[in-house]
PDB file of C-alpha atoms in Angstrom:
ATOM      1  CA  UNK A   1      -3.228 -10.451  20.951  1.00 79.00           C
ATOM      2  CA  UNK A   2      -6.803  -9.326  20.314  1.00 86.00           C
ATOM      3  CA  UNK A   3      -7.982  -8.512  16.824  1.00 94.00           C
ATOM      4  CA  UNK A   4     -10.127  -5.486  15.971  1.00 95.00           C
ATOM      5  CA  UNK A   5     -12.010  -5.584  12.680  1.00 95.00           C
ATOM      6  CA  UNK A   6     -10.885  -2.737  10.420  1.00 93.00           C
ATOM      7  CA  UNK A   7     -14.358  -2.342   8.957  1.00 94.00           C
ATOM      8  CA  UNK A   8     -16.746  -2.487  11.914  1.00 95.00           C
ATOM      9  CA  UNK A   9     -14.311  -2.379  14.891  1.00 94.00           C
ATOM     10  CA  UNK A  10     -15.701  -5.613  16.284  1.00 94.00           C
ATOM     11  CA  UNK A  11     -13.273  -7.221  18.750  1.00 93.00           C
ATOM     12  CA  UNK A  12     -12.416 -10.872  18.236  1.00 88.00           C
ATOM     13  CA  UNK A  13      -9.965 -13.309  19.747  1.00 81.00           C
ATOM     14  CA  UNK A  14      -6.842 -14.350  17.862  1.00 75.00           C
ATOM     15  CA  UNK A  15      -4.790 -15.869  16.565  1.00 86.00           C
ATOM     16  CA  UNK A  16      -4.483 -14.424  13.081  1.00 91.00           C
ATOM     17  CA  UNK A  17      -3.818 -16.779  10.192  1.00 92.00           C
ATOM     18  CA  UNK A  18      -1.689 -14.321   8.201  1.00 94.00           C
ATOM     19  CA  UNK A  19      -0.184 -10.849   8.074  1.00 94.00           C
ATOM     20  CA  UNK A  20      -0.335  -8.474   5.124  1.00 96.00           C
ATOM     21  CA  UNK A  21       1.842  -5.375   5.525  1.00 96.00           C
ATOM     22  CA  UNK A  22       1.555  -2.556   2.997  1.00 98.00           C
ATOM     23  CA  UNK A  23       4.239   0.076   2.600  1.00 98.00           C
ATOM     24  CA  UNK A  24       4.466   3.210   0.524  1.00 98.00           C
ATOM     25  CA  UNK A  25       7.916   3.569  -1.053  1.00 98.00           C
ATOM     26  CA  UNK A  26      10.600   5.872   0.369  1.00 98.00           C
ATOM     27  CA  UNK A  27      10.779   9.545  -0.540  1.00 98.00           C
ATOM     28  CA  UNK A  28      12.066  10.621  -3.937  1.00 98.00           C
ATOM     29  CA  UNK A  29      13.476  13.848  -5.290  1.00 98.00           C
ATOM     30  CA  UNK A  30      10.118  14.732  -6.843  1.00 98.00           C
ATOM     31  CA  UNK A  31       8.362  14.033  -3.513  1.00 98.00           C
ATOM     32  CA  UNK A  32      10.712  16.472  -1.827  1.00 97.00           C
ATOM     33  CA  UNK A  33       9.930  19.140  -4.437  1.00 97.00           C
ATOM     34  CA  UNK A  34       6.148  18.487  -4.242  1.00 97.00           C
ATOM     35  CA  UNK A  35       5.963  17.392  -7.858  1.00 98.00           C
ATOM     36  CA  UNK A  36       3.357  14.900  -9.097  1.00 98.00           C
ATOM     37  CA  UNK A  37       5.133  11.643  -9.956  1.00 98.00           C
ATOM     38  CA  UNK A  38       2.440   9.220 -11.091  1.00 97.00           C
ATOM     39  CA  UNK A  39       3.925   6.767 -13.586  1.00 97.00           C
ATOM     40  CA  UNK A  40       7.300   8.537 -13.821  1.00 97.00           C
ATOM     41  CA  UNK A  41      10.308   6.474 -12.706  1.00 97.00           C
ATOM     42  CA  UNK A  42      11.811   8.714 -10.043  1.00 97.00           C
ATOM     43  CA  UNK A  43      14.560   7.139  -7.882  1.00 97.00           C
ATOM     44  CA  UNK A  44      14.757   7.380  -4.111  1.00 98.00           C
ATOM     45  CA  UNK A  45      16.493  10.360  -2.586  1.00 98.00           C
ATOM     46  CA  UNK A  46      19.101   9.943   0.144  1.00 98.00           C
ATOM     47  CA  UNK A  47      16.274  10.486   2.638  1.00 98.00           C
ATOM     48  CA  UNK A  48      14.195   7.797   0.934  1.00 98.00           C
ATOM     49  CA  UNK A  49      17.016   5.276   1.106  1.00 98.00           C
ATOM     50  CA  UNK A  50      17.470   5.985   4.803  1.00 98.00           C
ATOM     51  CA  UNK A  51      13.715   5.559   5.328  1.00 98.00           C
ATOM     52  CA  UNK A  52      13.792   2.195   3.564  1.00 98.00           C
ATOM     53  CA  UNK A  53      16.751   1.001   5.628  1.00 98.00           C
ATOM     54  CA  UNK A  54      15.152   2.171   8.854  1.00 97.00           C
ATOM     55  CA  UNK A  55      11.828   0.471   8.182  1.00 97.00           C
ATOM     56  CA  UNK A  56      13.652  -2.719   7.155  1.00 96.00           C
ATOM     57  CA  UNK A  57      15.442  -2.854  10.482  1.00 94.00           C
ATOM     58  CA  UNK A  58      12.219  -2.114  12.354  1.00 94.00           C
ATOM     59  CA  UNK A  59      10.309  -4.822  10.503  1.00 93.00           C
ATOM     60  CA  UNK A  60      13.016  -7.339  11.264  1.00 89.00           C
ATOM     61  CA  UNK A  61      12.990  -6.448  14.957  1.00 85.00           C
ATOM     62  CA  UNK A  62       9.222  -6.115  15.410  1.00 77.00           C
ATOM     63  CA  UNK A  63       7.754  -8.968  13.411  1.00 62.00           C
ATOM     64  CA  UNK A  64      10.419 -10.681  11.304  1.00 59.00           C
ATOM     65  CA  UNK A  65       9.884 -13.872   9.318  1.00 86.00           C
ATOM     66  CA  UNK A  66       8.216 -12.309   6.287  1.00 93.00           C
ATOM     67  CA  UNK A  67       8.091 -14.794   3.445  1.00 95.00           C
ATOM     68  CA  UNK A  68       8.502 -12.500   0.437  1.00 96.00           C
ATOM     69  CA  UNK A  69       7.888  -9.013  -0.957  1.00 97.00           C
ATOM     70  CA  UNK A  70       5.503  -8.003  -3.733  1.00 98.00           C
ATOM     71  CA  UNK A  71       6.595  -4.733  -5.325  1.00 98.00           C
ATOM     72  CA  UNK A  72       5.282  -2.270  -7.837  1.00 98.00           C
ATOM     73  CA  UNK A  73       7.536  -2.266 -10.920  1.00 98.00           C
ATOM     74  CA  UNK A  74       8.219   1.465 -10.641  1.00 98.00           C
ATOM     75  CA  UNK A  75      11.804   2.235  -9.652  1.00 98.00           C
ATOM     76  CA  UNK A  76      11.063   3.965  -6.342  1.00 98.00           C
ATOM     77  CA  UNK A  77       9.130   0.928  -5.101  1.00 98.00           C
ATOM     78  CA  UNK A  78      11.652  -1.577  -6.463  1.00 98.00           C
ATOM     79  CA  UNK A  79      14.537   0.271  -4.804  1.00 98.00           C
ATOM     80  CA  UNK A  80      12.669   0.401  -1.493  1.00 98.00           C
ATOM     81  CA  UNK A  81      11.924  -3.317  -1.815  1.00 98.00           C
ATOM     82  CA  UNK A  82      15.548  -4.137  -2.620  1.00 98.00           C
ATOM     83  CA  UNK A  83      16.817  -2.375   0.497  1.00 98.00           C
ATOM     84  CA  UNK A  84      14.281  -4.184   2.678  1.00 97.00           C
ATOM     85  CA  UNK A  85      14.889  -7.523   0.952  1.00 97.00           C
ATOM     86  CA  UNK A  86      18.601  -7.335   1.614  1.00 96.00           C
ATOM     87  CA  UNK A  87      18.049  -6.729   5.329  1.00 94.00           C
ATOM     88  CA  UNK A  88      15.331  -9.378   5.730  1.00 94.00           C
ATOM     89  CA  UNK A  89      16.812 -11.831   3.199  1.00 94.00           C
ATOM     90  CA  UNK A  90      13.643 -11.988   1.111  1.00 95.00           C
ATOM     91  CA  UNK A  91      12.774 -12.645  -2.510  1.00 97.00           C
ATOM     92  CA  UNK A  92      11.011  -9.892  -4.460  1.00 98.00           C
ATOM     93  CA  UNK A  93       8.184 -10.442  -6.938  1.00 98.00           C
ATOM     94  CA  UNK A  94       6.912  -7.540  -9.047  1.00 98.00           C
ATOM     95  CA  UNK A  95       3.264  -7.052  -9.966  1.00 98.00           C
ATOM     96  CA  UNK A  96       2.221  -4.284 -12.344  1.00 98.00           C
ATOM     97  CA  UNK A  97      -1.163  -4.017 -10.626  1.00 98.00           C
ATOM     98  CA  UNK A  98       0.595  -2.434  -7.630  1.00 98.00           C
ATOM     99  CA  UNK A  99       1.910   0.475  -9.715  1.00 98.00           C
ATOM    100  CA  UNK A 100       0.791   4.070  -9.246  1.00 98.00           C
ATOM    101  CA  UNK A 101      -2.014   5.447 -11.396  1.00 97.00           C
ATOM    102  CA  UNK A 102      -0.813   7.322 -14.468  1.00 97.00           C
ATOM    103  CA  UNK A 103      -2.349  10.782 -14.138  1.00 97.00           C
ATOM    104  CA  UNK A 104      -1.359  12.006 -17.588  1.00 95.00           C
ATOM    105  CA  UNK A 105      -0.736  15.699 -18.059  1.00 94.00           C
ATOM    106  CA  UNK A 106      -0.498  16.312 -14.293  1.00 95.00           C
ATOM    107  CA  UNK A 107       2.719  14.315 -14.015  1.00 96.00           C
ATOM    108  CA  UNK A 108       5.838  16.420 -13.570  1.00 97.00           C
ATOM    109  CA  UNK A 109       3.809  19.437 -12.452  1.00 96.00           C
ATOM    110  CA  UNK A 110       3.426  20.967  -8.958  1.00 97.00           C
ATOM    111  CA  UNK A 111       1.386  18.891  -6.520  1.00 97.00           C
ATOM    112  CA  UNK A 112      -1.331  20.224  -4.229  1.00 94.00           C
ATOM    113  CA  UNK A 113      -3.721  18.741  -1.626  1.00 91.00           C
ATOM    114  CA  UNK A 114      -6.676  19.336  -3.955  1.00 92.00           C
ATOM    115  CA  UNK A 115      -5.256  17.007  -6.581  1.00 95.00           C
ATOM    116  CA  UNK A 116      -5.492  13.915  -4.384  1.00 95.00           C
ATOM    117  CA  UNK A 117      -9.283  13.666  -4.595  1.00 91.00           C
ATOM    118  CA  UNK A 118      -9.147  14.435  -8.309  1.00 93.00           C
ATOM    119  CA  UNK A 119      -6.735  11.553  -8.889  1.00 95.00           C
ATOM    120  CA  UNK A 120      -8.846   9.201  -6.760  1.00 93.00           C
ATOM    121  CA  UNK A 121     -12.315  10.108  -7.951  1.00 90.00           C
ATOM    122  CA  UNK A 122     -12.229  11.723 -11.390  1.00 90.00           C
ATOM    123  CA  UNK A 123     -11.579  10.719 -14.940  1.00 90.00           C
ATOM    124  CA  UNK A 124      -8.530  12.567 -16.248  1.00 90.00           C
ATOM    125  CA  UNK A 125      -7.823  13.804 -19.778  1.00 84.00           C
ATOM    126  CA  UNK A 126      -7.291  10.920 -22.186  1.00 72.00           C
ATOM    127  CA  UNK A 127      -5.434   9.302 -23.806  1.00 82.00           C
ATOM    128  CA  UNK A 128      -2.406   9.548 -21.531  1.00 89.00           C
ATOM    129  CA  UNK A 129      -4.093   9.064 -18.124  1.00 95.00           C
ATOM    130  CA  UNK A 130      -5.196   5.636 -16.882  1.00 96.00           C
ATOM    131  CA  UNK A 131      -9.011   5.439 -16.774  1.00 95.00           C
ATOM    132  CA  UNK A 132     -10.326   5.565 -13.215  1.00 94.00           C
ATOM    133  CA  UNK A 133     -12.364   2.380 -13.638  1.00 94.00           C
ATOM    134  CA  UNK A 134      -9.305   0.481 -14.901  1.00 96.00           C
ATOM    135  CA  UNK A 135      -7.220   1.747 -11.991  1.00 97.00           C
ATOM    136  CA  UNK A 136      -9.788   0.633  -9.406  1.00 96.00           C
ATOM    137  CA  UNK A 137     -10.324  -2.724 -11.095  1.00 97.00           C
ATOM    138  CA  UNK A 138      -6.663  -3.746 -11.248  1.00 98.00           C
ATOM    139  CA  UNK A 139      -5.932  -2.626  -7.660  1.00 98.00           C
ATOM    140  CA  UNK A 140      -8.908  -4.558  -6.268  1.00 97.00           C
ATOM    141  CA  UNK A 141      -8.035  -7.590  -8.397  1.00 98.00           C
ATOM    142  CA  UNK A 142      -4.536  -7.411  -6.946  1.00 98.00           C
ATOM    143  CA  UNK A 143      -5.878  -7.293  -3.388  1.00 98.00           C
ATOM    144  CA  UNK A 144      -8.332 -10.110  -4.062  1.00 97.00           C
ATOM    145  CA  UNK A 145      -5.643 -12.359  -5.491  1.00 97.00           C
ATOM    146  CA  UNK A 146      -3.393 -11.787  -2.491  1.00 96.00           C
ATOM    147  CA  UNK A 147      -6.203 -12.777  -0.133  1.00 94.00           C
ATOM    148  CA  UNK A 148      -7.126 -15.815  -2.225  1.00 95.00           C
ATOM    149  CA  UNK A 149      -3.569 -17.135  -2.467  1.00 95.00           C
ATOM    150  CA  UNK A 150      -1.786 -15.844   0.625  1.00 94.00           C
ATOM    151  CA  UNK A 151      -4.282 -15.414   3.474  1.00 92.00           C
ATOM    152  CA  UNK A 152      -2.231 -17.747   5.671  1.00 93.00           C
ATOM    153  CA  UNK A 153       1.135 -16.233   4.890  1.00 94.00           C
ATOM    154  CA  UNK A 154       3.187 -13.249   6.012  1.00 94.00           C
ATOM    155  CA  UNK A 155       4.091 -10.865   3.224  1.00 95.00           C
ATOM    156  CA  UNK A 156       5.047  -7.283   2.493  1.00 97.00           C
ATOM    157  CA  UNK A 157       3.663  -5.192  -0.383  1.00 98.00           C
ATOM    158  CA  UNK A 158       5.541  -2.070  -1.510  1.00 98.00           C
ATOM    159  CA  UNK A 159       3.323   0.235  -3.523  1.00 98.00           C
ATOM    160  CA  UNK A 160       2.131   3.856  -3.849  1.00 98.00           C
ATOM    161  CA  UNK A 161      -0.289   6.457  -2.512  1.00 98.00           C
ATOM    162  CA  UNK A 162      -3.333   5.953  -4.732  1.00 97.00           C
ATOM    163  CA  UNK A 163      -3.351   2.142  -4.702  1.00 98.00           C
ATOM    164  CA  UNK A 164      -2.971   2.188  -0.912  1.00 98.00           C
ATOM    165  CA  UNK A 165      -5.898   4.576  -0.476  1.00 97.00           C
ATOM    166  CA  UNK A 166      -8.021   2.452  -2.807  1.00 97.00           C
ATOM    167  CA  UNK A 167      -7.156  -0.639  -0.760  1.00 97.00           C
ATOM    168  CA  UNK A 168      -7.963   1.127   2.514  1.00 97.00           C
ATOM    169  CA  UNK A 169     -11.298   2.259   1.080  1.00 96.00           C
ATOM    170  CA  UNK A 170     -12.148  -1.298   0.057  1.00 96.00           C
ATOM    171  CA  UNK A 171     -11.149  -2.776   3.408  1.00 95.00           C
ATOM    172  CA  UNK A 172     -13.027  -0.164   5.430  1.00 94.00           C
ATOM    173  CA  UNK A 173     -16.009  -0.127   3.088  1.00 94.00           C
ATOM    174  CA  UNK A 174     -15.815   3.643   2.531  1.00 95.00           C
ATOM    175  CA  UNK A 175     -15.712   5.916  -0.504  1.00 93.00           C
ATOM    176  CA  UNK A 176     -12.320   6.915  -1.883  1.00 93.00           C
ATOM    177  CA  UNK A 177     -12.787  10.584  -1.031  1.00 91.00           C
ATOM    178  CA  UNK A 178     -13.253   9.548   2.593  1.00 95.00           C
ATOM    179  CA  UNK A 179     -10.364   7.093   2.438  1.00 95.00           C
ATOM    180  CA  UNK A 180      -8.116   9.932   1.237  1.00 93.00           C
ATOM    181  CA  UNK A 181      -7.729  11.082   4.846  1.00 93.00           C
ATOM    182  CA  UNK A 182      -5.697   7.913   5.403  1.00 92.00           C
ATOM    183  CA  UNK A 183      -3.044   9.017   2.886  1.00 91.00           C
ATOM    184  CA  UNK A 184       0.056   7.016   3.836  1.00 92.00           C
ATOM    185  CA  UNK A 185       3.405   8.539   4.686  1.00 97.00           C
ATOM    186  CA  UNK A 186       6.549   7.204   3.068  1.00 98.00           C
ATOM    187  CA  UNK A 187       7.824   3.952   4.570  1.00 98.00           C
ATOM    188  CA  UNK A 188       5.234   3.757   7.364  1.00 97.00           C
ATOM    189  CA  UNK A 189       3.954   0.161   7.598  1.00 96.00           C
ATOM    190  CA  UNK A 190       0.228  -0.492   7.423  1.00 96.00           C
ATOM    191  CA  UNK A 191      -0.456  -3.925   8.905  1.00 94.00           C
ATOM    192  CA  UNK A 192      -3.536  -6.039   8.326  1.00 95.00           C
ATOM    193  CA  UNK A 193      -3.865  -9.266  10.272  1.00 95.00           C
ATOM    194  CA  UNK A 194      -5.889 -11.882   8.437  1.00 95.00           C
ATOM    195  CA  UNK A 195      -8.219 -14.505   9.899  1.00 90.00           C
ATOM    196  CA  UNK A 196     -11.598 -16.079   9.363  1.00 86.00           C
ATOM    197  CA  UNK A 197     -14.372 -13.643   8.595  1.00 90.00           C
ATOM    198  CA  UNK A 198     -15.460 -11.132  11.233  1.00 93.00           C
ATOM    199  CA  UNK A 199     -18.529 -12.498  12.995  1.00 91.00           C
ATOM    200  CA  UNK A 200     -20.302  -9.154  12.618  1.00 94.00           C
ATOM    201  CA  UNK A 201     -19.492  -7.842   9.111  1.00 95.00           C
ATOM    202  CA  UNK A 202     -17.609 -10.635   7.352  1.00 94.00           C
ATOM    203  CA  UNK A 203     -14.373  -8.703   6.826  1.00 95.00           C
ATOM    204  CA  UNK A 204     -11.067 -10.587   6.727  1.00 94.00           C
ATOM    205  CA  UNK A 205      -8.901  -7.663   7.858  1.00 96.00           C
ATOM    206  CA  UNK A 206      -8.005  -6.930  11.457  1.00 96.00           C
ATOM    207  CA  UNK A 207      -5.793  -4.670  13.532  1.00 93.00           C
ATOM    208  CA  UNK A 208      -3.710  -6.398  16.164  1.00 88.00           C
ATOM    209  CA  UNK A 209      -4.020  -5.030  19.691  1.00 81.00           C
ATOM    210  CA  UNK A 210      -1.915  -6.263  22.622  1.00 77.00           C
ATOM    211  CA  UNK A 211      -3.901  -7.565  25.556  1.00 67.00           C
TER     212      UNK A 211
END
């Protein structure tokens, strides 16, 4: 397998030392009604549970041998993680830094495409919303700790839209408004192979490409 740097697209030879797979939780009732969820604990819908079971079976067949799951503490992520953990026989650890950003007064109201950039790039009315700087800091601290401790392991992280976009922006070295175009779908794995730094840009994150 060849490895393509996610940041500069430089091609390098394998093997990878680790695999970090991110996953947005399965669909919820509020997702299906296009309602902003944010920090609300909204359980998976029947569709979301089926998505979680399907991706669990695919992960087991395609890559297998994950060592553990790190999950957001919000119920939709924990339920997704539990379904996957049962299929793959994995232990789940929760980390509050993987939770969705609290967007205050927007939660429970109709969603729209325009709100995504607002939630990623703007301060929202206090005191109920999480400050943007605090959101970015805890997500990047979370990513940094994973790389520091687990760069030679194989793990799955179940999280949410905004943290995933922030992570993609950091890995690709792009602004969040640009990273927003990579908004993840529910239960679609995003795999990052890890190895020694890219010889061109120094990134640790690679896409695996079959020879």
